[in-house]
Structure formats: structure tokens, C-alpha cells
Amino acid sequence: MAQIKAISFLGYNPRGYTETTYVDTINNSRCTTPFFQEALVEFYQPDILYVLLTKTAEIGQPQGESQPTWDTLQQLLQGKVDLKPIKNIPEKHTEADIWLLFEKITDCLEEGDHVIFDITHGFRSLPVLALIAVSYLRVVRNITIKGLIYGAFDPTKPGETSIFDLLPIVSLLEWTTATDQFIKTGNGQQLATLLKQAIPSGHELANIPETRPIRKHLQKSAEATENVSLALSLTRPIETMESATVLENILNEARPSFDKRAKPFTLLVDKIIEEYGQFALEKATNSEMYSRNLWLQLKMIYWYLERDQIVQAVTLAREWLVSVLVIHFDEPMLDKKGRKHIENALNNGVEQRKPKPRPITPSNYDKQFENLSQAGELTIIWSKMTEIRNDIAHVGMNLNPSKANSLKNSAISMYPSLEEIAKQLLPSS
């Protein structure tokens, strides 16, 4: 079983710490003491308590108070906990001091530890630094944070002091980071994981019937997030549109459940709907939706380019160009034979414009294609796109591969031409 470690701060208070009764309302416990660390040990029973000490807390002022703060605390906690001082905590907070303090905090902990942070007696920026350390350690060291505890002492009302767990603030950071990742990269796995973790436990579902709709909402929201994420990563534009429609509907329906079980997410839902709602299209393969579908695919190509997802952008752009001509020639967009004839017409157009063309495979659309005023421009775009696509597909396995940055720039430079083709050949969305 993992040990429970507690990390606490102790500075120097020239007036001394005032005795108060700390109240743990959750467990209905009380502890009267001038030092919150004593209440921490009594309430949470850590195996080890690390106390980060400033120099004055450790040895007192040069003029000499009767007893340093640290000596007093040691006497109070003798025999109650494995007490470990972390000395020489800087009292100034330059950038170097902050990094030193951060290292001292992280050095207390090992992979998989369970930790309670106490920021009650933390001065200046220490509580903020502890918050950052908590977020860092959860990711890098796989630390389980059991609490971020604060004894809210009010000198005007010293009789009783309530204790608050600020861990939900860290949870807000987690939700924000996961949402930001989903919006900026399309990767929604971490967000889906947080939604699943918020699902009520089996005990709650069995004994509290009103939690059952919450389970449905959170489970569906997680699945819808994963579906959009996977469709984007595998360049499935139609599936992305339809999944984005489902996601938008589910998130709106689930708002009351987020408010009850995933409170931080309630502040972020609108950002996700705004980002992926732009791709939402129900019944995206219906013929009356072809034009709207292809305008959304063009927007998706730009979305990929903005995020340096060049493989997806180029893959989609090539098929998009075929689709534009398919519907321009009034064919079903997903008909395999029709698409093959369009590809052949494009390839033939490229070949015929070469000084020494090779034999071609005739297409049903050769004549219609050549009658387009945009035929020359289309062959240039198609040729360039094919070259980029092939270079990417062969993963640089040749003697003179294009550099990654060159491929990126080539893909980006292609986009204005696609926009122009859309304006000329597609009906307005």
C-alpha cells in the first residue's frame, strides 16, 4: 500500500501563531492548536510530514525569540508522525528562488506517492507554487493528490477555523488543459477520460436513482468526444461532420449533469461546441447536402493546416478536389467508379500538358474536363498535390526526400488555389 505523505509550509510569524480550533466538517473532527500541521496530522493521519522551513522559522530571528517556530512544532508533533524538515527555503522569491523551491517540493516525492498539500502557513507565492507543483506532479510523477488543504484562519474570529480542500481548483486546471488539447489538436482522449472518471460509482447508481441519468450523459459525452477525435485523426470528414452533430447535441443535453458531477466542465462546454459545431452536418451524404459538405471539408483542410496536421490536410485535399468535380459533373459523390473516372481525367489532363506525354487510360470525363475553363489550373493543383501526397506516403525513404518544413510550406501554399476552385465550381454553402 502506498504511503501517504503530507507537505506543509512553515514560515516565521513575529507575533507567533494564534491558537484556534480547526474544524474538519466532513469528518466532524476538531483540533485546538496554533499550528495547522498538528490538526493535519490528527485529521489525515499521514505517514510522513515534510515541513518546508524558512531560515527564520528554523532558528528564529537574530535578536532571538524565546523559541524558534520549528522547535515548537517539533515538540507538538513528537511521536505522532515521521516529521522531516526541508530546510533553507528561500524567503525572497526571485525566479531562481522559485525554481529552488519547486525542486525541493518535487524532491520529496516519488513515483506513485499519495500526497496531501497543506498551504495554510505558506507565505507570499508559496500557495500558487504549490498549485503548480500539484499539476506538474500529477502528470510527471503519477502522483495521487489526496488534498490541497487550507485552514482559513481569520484573525478577527480566532475561535474556530474551517478547513477547505482546494483540490477542485486543480481539477479545473485538468479540465482546462484537456479541453485546450482537444480544441487545439483534435485529441480528445484526456477529456473523455475525465468525463468517464466523473461518472457516479456503482454504489451511487444502485442507491441513488437520480444519478443514473448523469451516468448516461457523461458516458455519451465521453463517447461522442472520442468519436470526433478519432474521425479527425483518421481523416474521416463525413464521420467528423456527423459525429460533431451528435457531440453538439449531447453536450447541450448534458449540461445539468456537468453542473452536478463535472462542474469545471460547465465553463468549457461552449468552447468545444464553438470549435466542433462548425463542422456539424446531419445527413452529410444526402445529395442536397453535397455542396455544404464540401465547403465544410474545405474548412477542415484549413483546420488541419493551422494545426500542422499536414498528412491529414493533404490526404483530404486530394479527395476533396475529386469530390468537387464529381458533383460539378452531377454524379453521386461517393460512387467509386465515378470518382475513378474523375481521377483518370485529372491524370490525363496532367499528362497531356507534358512535353512528352505517356499513354493514358481514357476517362468518361476527358472531354468534359477539358471543356472547363479551369482545366489548366486544376491540372497544376492536382499535379502538385499528387507530388506532395506521394512524398509524404513514402515517408522520406529515398535518396533525396523533401524536408518536412518544405512539405508543410507546399501544402499551405496550395490552399488559396483550393479556395478559388471552390468559389468557381461549388454552389454557395
GROMACS .gro file of C-alpha atoms in nm:
model
  429
    1MET     CA    1   0.000   0.000   0.000
    2ALA     CA    2   0.132   0.345  -0.093
    3GLN     CA    3   0.238   0.573   0.188
    4ILE     CA    4   0.051   0.895   0.244
    5LYS     CA    5   0.284   1.190   0.252
    6ALA     CA    6   0.194   1.543   0.358
    7ILE     CA    7   0.384   1.853   0.252
    8SER     CA    8   0.341   2.166   0.460
    9PHE     CA    9   0.495   2.514   0.478
   10LEU     CA   10   0.616   2.692   0.791
   11GLY     CA   11   0.733   3.049   0.789
   12TYR     CA   12   0.820   3.292   1.066
   13ASN     CA   13   0.544   3.494   1.227
   14PRO     CA   14   0.691   3.766   1.457
   15ARG     CA   15   0.367   3.775   1.656
   16GLY     CA   16   0.352   3.398   1.685
   17TYR     CA   17   0.076   3.178   1.550
   18THR     CA   18  -0.259   3.225   1.721
   19GLU     CA   19  -0.429   2.927   1.877
   20THR     CA   20  -0.757   2.833   1.712
   21THR     CA   21  -0.984   2.534   1.682
   22TYR     CA   22  -0.956   2.384   1.334
   23VAL     CA   23  -1.279   2.215   1.227
   24ASP     CA   24  -1.299   1.929   0.979
   25THR     CA   25  -1.668   1.939   0.892
   26ILE     CA   26  -1.652   1.632   0.667
   27ASN     CA   27  -1.534   1.401   0.945
   28ASN     CA   28  -1.678   1.612   1.227
   29SER     CA   29  -1.333   1.646   1.391
   30ARG     CA   30  -1.183   1.933   1.589
   31CYS     CA   31  -0.828   2.019   1.696
   32THR     CA   32  -0.724   2.321   1.903
   33THR     CA   33  -0.369   2.431   1.820
   34PRO     CA   34  -0.167   2.730   1.698
   35PHE     CA   35  -0.018   2.517   1.418
   36PHE     CA   36  -0.233   2.371   1.145
   37GLN     CA   37   0.023   2.091   1.099
   38GLU     CA   38  -0.096   1.939   1.427
   39ALA     CA   39  -0.455   1.937   1.304
   40LEU     CA   40  -0.336   1.798   0.970
   41VAL     CA   41  -0.169   1.501   1.138
   42GLU     CA   42  -0.472   1.435   1.358
   43PHE     CA   43  -0.729   1.462   1.079
   44TYR     CA   44  -0.548   1.298   0.787
   45GLN     CA   45  -0.301   1.059   0.956
   46PRO     CA   46  -0.012   1.092   0.706
   47ASP     CA   47   0.280   0.850   0.733
   48ILE     CA   48   0.534   1.128   0.667
   49LEU     CA   49   0.505   1.502   0.711
   50TYR     CA   50   0.754   1.717   0.522
   51VAL     CA   51   0.776   2.072   0.654
   52LEU     CA   52   0.937   2.331   0.429
   53LEU     CA   53   1.118   2.576   0.656
   54THR     CA   54   1.245   2.925   0.604
   55LYS     CA   55   1.561   3.004   0.796
   56THR     CA   56   1.385   3.226   1.048
   57ALA     CA   57   1.123   2.957   1.111
   58GLU     CA   58   1.405   2.714   1.181
   59ILE     CA   59   1.635   2.924   1.405
   60GLY     CA   60   1.437   3.236   1.490
   61GLN     CA   61   1.533   3.600   1.449
   62PRO     CA   62   1.895   3.710   1.515
   63GLN     CA   63   1.767   3.908   1.813
   64GLY     CA   64   1.642   3.578   1.942
   65GLU     CA   65   1.283   3.494   2.011
   66SER     CA   66   1.237   3.261   2.307
   67GLN     CA   67   1.192   2.960   2.083
   68PRO     CA   68   1.204   2.918   1.705
   69THR     CA   69   0.875   2.824   1.539
   70TRP     CA   70   1.020   2.493   1.419
   71ASP     CA   71   1.123   2.384   1.771
   72THR     CA   72   0.771   2.445   1.898
   73LEU     CA   73   0.615   2.244   1.616
   74GLN     CA   74   0.855   1.953   1.670
   75GLN     CA   75   0.752   1.931   2.034
   76LEU     CA   76   0.383   1.929   1.944
   77LEU     CA   77   0.424   1.651   1.686
   78GLN     CA   78   0.678   1.434   1.869
   79GLY     CA   79   0.577   1.069   1.836
   80LYS     CA   80   0.273   1.149   1.622
   81VAL     CA   81   0.424   1.138   1.275
   82ASP     CA   82   0.751   1.084   1.090
   83LEU     CA   83   0.847   1.452   1.072
   84LYS     CA   84   1.101   1.558   0.810
   85PRO     CA   85   1.224   1.917   0.774
   86ILE     CA   86   1.310   2.060   0.432
   87LYS     CA   87   1.544   2.343   0.524
   88ASN     CA   88   1.673   2.660   0.362
   89ILE     CA   89   1.352   2.751   0.189
   90PRO     CA   90   1.421   3.094   0.036
   91GLU     CA   91   1.241   3.390   0.194
   92LYS     CA   92   1.281   3.603  -0.116
   93HIS     CA   93   1.105   3.497  -0.431
   94THR     CA   94   1.331   3.571  -0.725
   95GLU     CA   95   1.300   3.344  -1.026
   96ALA     CA   96   1.598   3.140  -0.903
   97ASP     CA   97   1.439   3.110  -0.556
   98ILE     CA   98   1.114   2.987  -0.707
   99TRP     CA   99   1.289   2.717  -0.909
  100LEU     CA  100   1.485   2.609  -0.598
  101LEU     CA  101   1.162   2.586  -0.400
  102PHE     CA  102   0.994   2.389  -0.678
  103GLU     CA  103   1.281   2.139  -0.681
  104LYS     CA  104   1.264   2.097  -0.304
  105ILE     CA  105   0.893   2.020  -0.324
  106THR     CA  106   0.931   1.767  -0.606
  107ASP     CA  107   1.232   1.602  -0.441
  108CYS     CA  108   1.010   1.496  -0.151
  109LEU     CA  109   0.806   1.270  -0.372
  110GLU     CA  110   0.848   0.951  -0.569
  111GLU     CA  111   0.654   0.780  -0.845
  112GLY     CA  112   0.306   0.675  -0.733
  113ASP     CA  113   0.303   0.856  -0.397
  114HIS     CA  114  -0.021   0.970  -0.235
  115VAL     CA  115   0.016   1.329  -0.118
  116ILE     CA  116  -0.162   1.594   0.086
  117PHE     CA  117  -0.051   1.954   0.033
  118ASP     CA  118  -0.108   2.199   0.317
  119ILE     CA  119  -0.076   2.568   0.226
  120THR     CA  120  -0.220   2.716   0.546
  121HIS     CA  121   0.105   2.876   0.670
  122GLY     CA  122   0.252   2.936   0.325
  123PHE     CA  123   0.362   3.295   0.271
  124ARG     CA  124   0.374   3.509  -0.043
  125SER     CA  125   0.363   3.300  -0.361
  126LEU     CA  126   0.402   2.961  -0.189
  127PRO     CA  127   0.036   2.861  -0.232
  128VAL     CA  128   0.048   2.942  -0.604
  129LEU     CA  129   0.370   2.747  -0.640
  130ALA     CA  130   0.215   2.452  -0.458
  131LEU     CA  131  -0.076   2.460  -0.701
  132ILE     CA  132   0.162   2.448  -0.998
  133ALA     CA  133   0.362   2.169  -0.834
  134VAL     CA  134   0.044   1.968  -0.781
  135SER     CA  135  -0.045   1.990  -1.151
  136TYR     CA  136   0.310   1.902  -1.255
  137LEU     CA  137   0.345   1.606  -1.022
  138ARG     CA  138   0.017   1.450  -1.121
  139VAL     CA  139   0.141   1.426  -1.479
  140VAL     CA  140   0.516   1.367  -1.447
  141ARG     CA  141   0.538   1.154  -1.133
  142ASN     CA  142   0.197   0.986  -1.145
  143ILE     CA  143   0.127   1.129  -0.801
  144THR     CA  144  -0.216   1.091  -0.645
  145ILE     CA  145  -0.313   1.416  -0.475
  146LYS     CA  146  -0.537   1.339  -0.179
  147GLY     CA  147  -0.597   1.701  -0.089
  148LEU     CA  148  -0.485   2.061  -0.124
  149ILE     CA  149  -0.573   2.176   0.225
  150TYR     CA  150  -0.614   2.527   0.360
  151GLY     CA  151  -0.705   2.626   0.715
  152ALA     CA  152  -0.885   2.957   0.659
  153PHE     CA  153  -0.775   3.134   0.977
  154ASP     CA  154  -0.940   3.473   1.034
  155PRO     CA  155  -0.756   3.682   1.296
  156THR     CA  156  -1.077   3.873   1.366
  157LYS     CA  157  -1.255   3.546   1.452
  158PRO     CA  158  -0.988   3.322   1.609
  159GLY     CA  159  -1.223   3.088   1.795
  160GLU     CA  160  -1.288   2.839   1.514
  161THR     CA  161  -1.124   2.794   1.175
  162SER     CA  162  -1.281   2.600   0.889
  163ILE     CA  163  -1.074   2.375   0.666
  164PHE     CA  164  -1.115   2.377   0.289
  165ASP     CA  165  -0.989   2.134   0.028
  166LEU     CA  166  -0.885   2.336  -0.277
  167LEU     CA  167  -0.828   2.028  -0.493
  168PRO     CA  168  -1.125   2.119  -0.716
  169ILE     CA  169  -0.915   2.416  -0.834
  170VAL     CA  170  -0.654   2.169  -0.958
  171SER     CA  171  -0.936   1.976  -1.121
  172LEU     CA  172  -1.032   2.293  -1.308
  173LEU     CA  173  -0.676   2.311  -1.441
  174GLU     CA  174  -0.701   1.949  -1.558
  175TRP     CA  175  -1.029   2.008  -1.736
  176THR     CA  176  -0.895   2.327  -1.891
  177THR     CA  177  -0.579   2.155  -2.014
  178ALA     CA  178  -0.774   1.860  -2.158
  179THR     CA  179  -1.024   2.090  -2.330
  180ASP     CA  180  -0.745   2.306  -2.468
  181GLN     CA  181  -0.575   1.995  -2.607
  182PHE     CA  182  -0.899   1.882  -2.773
  183ILE     CA  183  -0.960   2.222  -2.930
  184LYS     CA  184  -0.604   2.285  -3.046
  185THR     CA  185  -0.511   1.938  -3.167
  186GLY     CA  186  -0.832   1.739  -3.204
  187ASN     CA  187  -0.710   1.486  -2.946
  188GLY     CA  188  -0.999   1.438  -2.704
  189GLN     CA  189  -0.876   1.129  -2.521
  190GLN     CA  190  -0.781   1.305  -2.198
  191LEU     CA  191  -1.109   1.494  -2.192
  192ALA     CA  192  -1.302   1.172  -2.248
  193THR     CA  193  -1.110   1.014  -1.961
  194LEU     CA  194  -1.206   1.297  -1.724
  195LEU     CA  195  -1.570   1.263  -1.826
  196LYS     CA  196  -1.562   0.890  -1.754
  197GLN     CA  197  -1.395   0.949  -1.418
  198ALA     CA  198  -1.682   1.179  -1.321
  199ILE     CA  199  -1.940   0.902  -1.375
  200PRO     CA  200  -2.113   0.809  -1.046
  201SER     CA  201  -1.984   0.497  -0.873
  202GLY     CA  202  -2.166   0.165  -0.881
  203HIS     CA  203  -2.277   0.222  -0.522
  204GLU     CA  204  -2.427   0.560  -0.611
  205LEU     CA  205  -2.602   0.420  -0.916
  206ALA     CA  206  -2.752   0.137  -0.711
  207ASN     CA  207  -2.870   0.350  -0.420
  208ILE     CA  208  -2.933   0.696  -0.566
  209PRO     CA  209  -3.163   0.667  -0.870
  210GLU     CA  210  -3.117   1.032  -0.971
  211THR     CA  211  -2.751   0.961  -1.056
  212ARG     CA  212  -2.847   0.726  -1.340
  213PRO     CA  213  -2.928   0.997  -1.596
  214ILE     CA  214  -2.596   1.159  -1.502
  215ARG     CA  215  -2.414   0.837  -1.593
  216LYS     CA  216  -2.586   0.831  -1.932
  217HIS     CA  217  -2.498   1.193  -2.006
  218LEU     CA  218  -2.133   1.163  -1.905
  219GLN     CA  219  -2.084   0.830  -2.083
  220LYS     CA  220  -2.240   0.962  -2.405
  221SER     CA  221  -2.037   1.283  -2.384
  222ALA     CA  222  -1.715   1.084  -2.346
  223GLU     CA  223  -1.802   0.857  -2.639
  224ALA     CA  224  -1.902   1.150  -2.861
  225THR     CA  225  -1.573   1.326  -2.779
  226GLU     CA  226  -1.375   1.014  -2.865
  227ASN     CA  227  -1.568   0.968  -3.191
  228VAL     CA  228  -1.496   1.321  -3.316
  229SER     CA  229  -1.133   1.292  -3.208
  230LEU     CA  230  -1.078   0.960  -3.386
  231ALA     CA  231  -1.261   1.069  -3.701
  232LEU     CA  232  -1.040   1.377  -3.727
  233SER     CA  233  -0.719   1.185  -3.664
  234LEU     CA  234  -0.803   0.930  -3.936
  235THR     CA  235  -0.924   1.195  -4.184
  236ARG     CA  236  -1.287   1.088  -4.197
  237PRO     CA  237  -1.459   1.415  -4.294
  238ILE     CA  238  -1.813   1.280  -4.326
  239GLU     CA  239  -1.786   1.090  -3.999
  240THR     CA  240  -1.643   1.404  -3.838
  241MET     CA  241  -1.943   1.611  -3.952
  242GLU     CA  242  -2.195   1.358  -3.828
  243SER     CA  243  -2.007   1.296  -3.503
  244ALA     CA  244  -1.976   1.671  -3.444
  245THR     CA  245  -2.354   1.698  -3.478
  246VAL     CA  246  -2.400   1.427  -3.216
  247LEU     CA  247  -2.140   1.586  -2.989
  248GLU     CA  248  -2.308   1.926  -3.001
  249ASN     CA  249  -2.650   1.779  -2.920
  250ILE     CA  250  -2.522   1.559  -2.639
  251LEU     CA  251  -2.321   1.836  -2.472
  252ASN     CA  252  -2.619   2.069  -2.472
  253GLU     CA  253  -2.843   1.797  -2.331
  254ALA     CA  254  -2.590   1.701  -2.063
  255ARG     CA  255  -2.532   2.049  -1.916
  256PRO     CA  256  -2.731   1.979  -1.595
  257SER     CA  257  -2.524   1.665  -1.534
  258PHE     CA  258  -2.198   1.854  -1.585
  259ASP     CA  259  -2.314   2.104  -1.326
  260LYS     CA  260  -2.362   1.823  -1.074
  261ARG     CA  261  -2.062   1.598  -1.143
  262ALA     CA  262  -1.815   1.786  -1.362
  263LYS     CA  263  -1.853   2.145  -1.250
  264PRO     CA  264  -1.533   2.275  -1.414
  265PHE     CA  265  -1.652   2.143  -1.749
  266THR     CA  266  -1.963   2.361  -1.742
  267LEU     CA  267  -1.735   2.660  -1.802
  268LEU     CA  268  -1.571   2.494  -2.104
  269VAL     CA  269  -1.856   2.327  -2.292
  270ASP     CA  270  -1.930   2.631  -2.507
  271LYS     CA  271  -1.570   2.643  -2.633
  272ILE     CA  272  -1.596   2.283  -2.757
  273ILE     CA  273  -1.934   2.343  -2.921
  274GLU     CA  274  -1.795   2.653  -3.090
  275GLU     CA  275  -1.490   2.464  -3.219
  276TYR     CA  276  -1.654   2.147  -3.345
  277GLY     CA  277  -2.002   2.281  -3.411
  278GLN     CA  278  -1.852   2.448  -3.717
  279PHE     CA  279  -1.816   2.101  -3.871
  280ALA     CA  280  -2.157   1.969  -3.767
  281LEU     CA  281  -2.372   1.846  -4.054
  282GLU     CA  282  -2.654   1.599  -4.016
  283LYS     CA  283  -2.713   1.357  -4.306
  284ALA     CA  284  -2.391   1.475  -4.466
  285THR     CA  285  -2.411   1.222  -4.753
  286ASN     CA  286  -2.755   1.330  -4.877
  287SER     CA  287  -2.730   1.478  -5.225
  288GLU     CA  288  -2.885   1.807  -5.116
  289MET     CA  289  -2.600   1.840  -4.867
  290TYR     CA  290  -2.315   1.781  -5.115
  291SER     CA  291  -2.228   2.147  -5.157
  292ARG     CA  292  -2.242   2.224  -4.785
  293ASN     CA  293  -2.042   1.908  -4.719
  294LEU     CA  294  -1.759   2.016  -4.949
  295TRP     CA  295  -1.745   2.370  -4.811
  296LEU     CA  296  -1.708   2.217  -4.465
  297GLN     CA  297  -1.436   1.984  -4.593
  298LEU     CA  298  -1.250   2.287  -4.726
  299LYS     CA  299  -1.277   2.445  -4.381
  300MET     CA  300  -1.149   2.119  -4.233
  301ILE     CA  301  -0.844   2.126  -4.462
  302TYR     CA  302  -0.761   2.471  -4.329
  303TRP     CA  303  -0.819   2.347  -3.972
  304TYR     CA  304  -0.563   2.071  -4.028
  305LEU     CA  305  -0.311   2.311  -4.181
  306GLU     CA  306  -0.344   2.551  -3.888
  307ARG     CA  307  -0.252   2.266  -3.653
  308ASP     CA  308   0.040   2.137  -3.861
  309GLN     CA  309  -0.150   1.817  -3.936
  310ILE     CA  310  -0.015   1.814  -4.288
  311VAL     CA  311  -0.073   1.445  -4.367
  312GLN     CA  312  -0.445   1.481  -4.294
  313ALA     CA  313  -0.467   1.812  -4.482
  314VAL     CA  314  -0.306   1.678  -4.798
  315THR     CA  315  -0.497   1.348  -4.788
  316LEU     CA  316  -0.827   1.530  -4.753
  317ALA     CA  317  -0.741   1.797  -5.012
  318ARG     CA  318  -0.675   1.538  -5.281
  319GLU     CA  319  -1.007   1.364  -5.228
  320TRP     CA  320  -1.184   1.698  -5.193
  321LEU     CA  321  -1.073   1.804  -5.540
  322VAL     CA  322  -1.209   1.480  -5.686
  323SER     CA  323  -1.537   1.533  -5.499
  324VAL     CA  324  -1.574   1.888  -5.631
  325LEU     CA  325  -1.554   1.763  -5.990
  326VAL     CA  326  -1.779   1.467  -5.917
  327ILE     CA  327  -2.067   1.686  -5.801
  328HIS     CA  328  -1.990   1.950  -6.066
  329PHE     CA  329  -2.049   1.679  -6.326
  330ASP     CA  330  -2.365   1.580  -6.136
  331GLU     CA  331  -2.253   1.239  -6.014
  332PRO     CA  332  -2.308   1.078  -5.670
  333MET     CA  333  -2.022   1.198  -5.452
  334LEU     CA  334  -1.933   0.856  -5.310
  335ASP     CA  335  -1.970   0.649  -5.625
  336LYS     CA  336  -1.641   0.459  -5.659
  337LYS     CA  337  -1.650   0.422  -6.038
  338GLY     CA  338  -1.740   0.786  -6.092
  339ARG     CA  339  -1.456   0.900  -5.868
  340LYS     CA  340  -1.212   0.677  -6.055
  341HIS     CA  341  -1.315   0.832  -6.388
  342ILE     CA  342  -1.260   1.181  -6.243
  343GLU     CA  343  -0.914   1.083  -6.116
  344ASN     CA  344  -0.829   0.947  -6.462
  345ALA     CA  345  -0.947   1.269  -6.624
  346LEU     CA  346  -0.726   1.472  -6.391
  347ASN     CA  347  -0.428   1.243  -6.453
  348ASN     CA  348  -0.489   1.260  -6.829
  349GLY     CA  349  -0.508   1.637  -6.816
  350VAL     CA  350  -0.172   1.650  -6.639
  351GLU     CA  351  -0.014   1.404  -6.882
  352GLN     CA  352  -0.139   1.581  -7.196
  353ARG     CA  353   0.024   1.904  -7.084
  354LYS     CA  354   0.368   1.747  -7.060
  355PRO     CA  355   0.619   1.792  -7.345
  356LYS     CA  356   0.631   1.415  -7.391
  357PRO     CA  357   0.305   1.265  -7.262
  358ARG     CA  358   0.281   0.897  -7.182
  359PRO     CA  359  -0.009   0.675  -7.294
  360ILE     CA  360  -0.324   0.746  -7.093
  361THR     CA  361  -0.623   0.549  -6.967
  362PRO     CA  362  -0.927   0.711  -7.131
  363SER     CA  363  -1.191   0.850  -6.897
  364ASN     CA  364  -1.561   0.914  -6.947
  365TYR     CA  365  -1.494   1.272  -6.838
  366ASP     CA  366  -1.188   1.362  -7.050
  367LYS     CA  367  -1.388   1.586  -7.283
  368GLN     CA  368  -1.597   1.749  -7.008
  369PHE     CA  369  -1.286   1.814  -6.806
  370GLU     CA  370  -1.101   1.979  -7.094
  371ASN     CA  371  -1.404   2.199  -7.162
  372LEU     CA  372  -1.370   2.352  -6.816
  373SER     CA  373  -1.215   2.698  -6.816
  374GLN     CA  374  -1.032   2.592  -6.500
  375ALA     CA  375  -0.884   2.275  -6.657
  376GLY     CA  376  -0.528   2.411  -6.676
  377GLU     CA  377  -0.536   2.538  -6.318
  378LEU     CA  378  -0.685   2.210  -6.197
  379THR     CA  379  -0.407   2.006  -6.357
  380ILE     CA  380  -0.143   2.225  -6.189
  381ILE     CA  381  -0.309   2.182  -5.847
  382TRP     CA  382  -0.360   1.809  -5.900
  383SER     CA  383  -0.001   1.754  -6.008
  384LYS     CA  384   0.136   1.947  -5.710
  385MET     CA  385  -0.098   1.774  -5.468
  386THR     CA  386  -0.010   1.429  -5.602
  387GLU     CA  387   0.360   1.506  -5.568
  388ILE     CA  388   0.317   1.616  -5.205
  389ARG     CA  389   0.092   1.321  -5.123
  390ASN     CA  390   0.333   1.068  -5.273
  391ASP     CA  391   0.632   1.223  -5.099
  392ILE     CA  392   0.451   1.201  -4.765
  393ALA     CA  393   0.330   0.846  -4.830
  394HIS     CA  394   0.682   0.720  -4.898
  395VAL     CA  395   0.795   0.863  -4.560
  396GLY     CA  396   1.119   1.004  -4.698
  397MET     CA  397   1.257   0.665  -4.798
  398ASN     CA  398   1.457   0.781  -5.098
  399LEU     CA  399   1.793   0.946  -5.162
  400ASN     CA  400   1.660   1.299  -5.187
  401PRO     CA  401   1.341   1.335  -4.980
  402SER     CA  402   1.176   1.672  -4.925
  403LYS     CA  403   1.231   1.824  -4.584
  404ALA     CA  404   0.931   1.822  -4.354
  405ASN     CA  405   0.916   2.201  -4.344
  406SER     CA  406   0.921   2.214  -4.724
  407LEU     CA  407   0.627   1.976  -4.743
  408LYS     CA  408   0.440   2.186  -4.490
  409ASN     CA  409   0.501   2.507  -4.684
  410SER     CA  410   0.397   2.342  -5.009
  411ALA     CA  411   0.072   2.222  -4.855
  412ILE     CA  412  -0.005   2.565  -4.709
  413SER     CA  413   0.068   2.740  -5.038
  414MET     CA  414  -0.183   2.510  -5.209
  415TYR     CA  415  -0.480   2.625  -5.002
  416PRO     CA  416  -0.560   2.960  -5.175
  417SER     CA  417  -0.595   2.773  -5.505
  418LEU     CA  418  -0.843   2.534  -5.345
  419GLU     CA  419  -1.047   2.828  -5.219
  420GLU     CA  420  -1.056   2.976  -5.567
  421ILE     CA  421  -1.167   2.647  -5.722
  422ALA     CA  422  -1.444   2.620  -5.460
  423LYS     CA  423  -1.572   2.969  -5.549
  424GLN     CA  424  -1.576   2.882  -5.918
  425LEU     CA  425  -1.714   2.529  -5.917
  426LEU     CA  426  -1.918   2.490  -5.596
  427PRO     CA  427  -2.257   2.644  -5.527
  428SER     CA  428  -2.254   2.880  -5.226
  429SER     CA  429  -2.287   2.697  -4.895
   0.00000   0.00000   0.00000
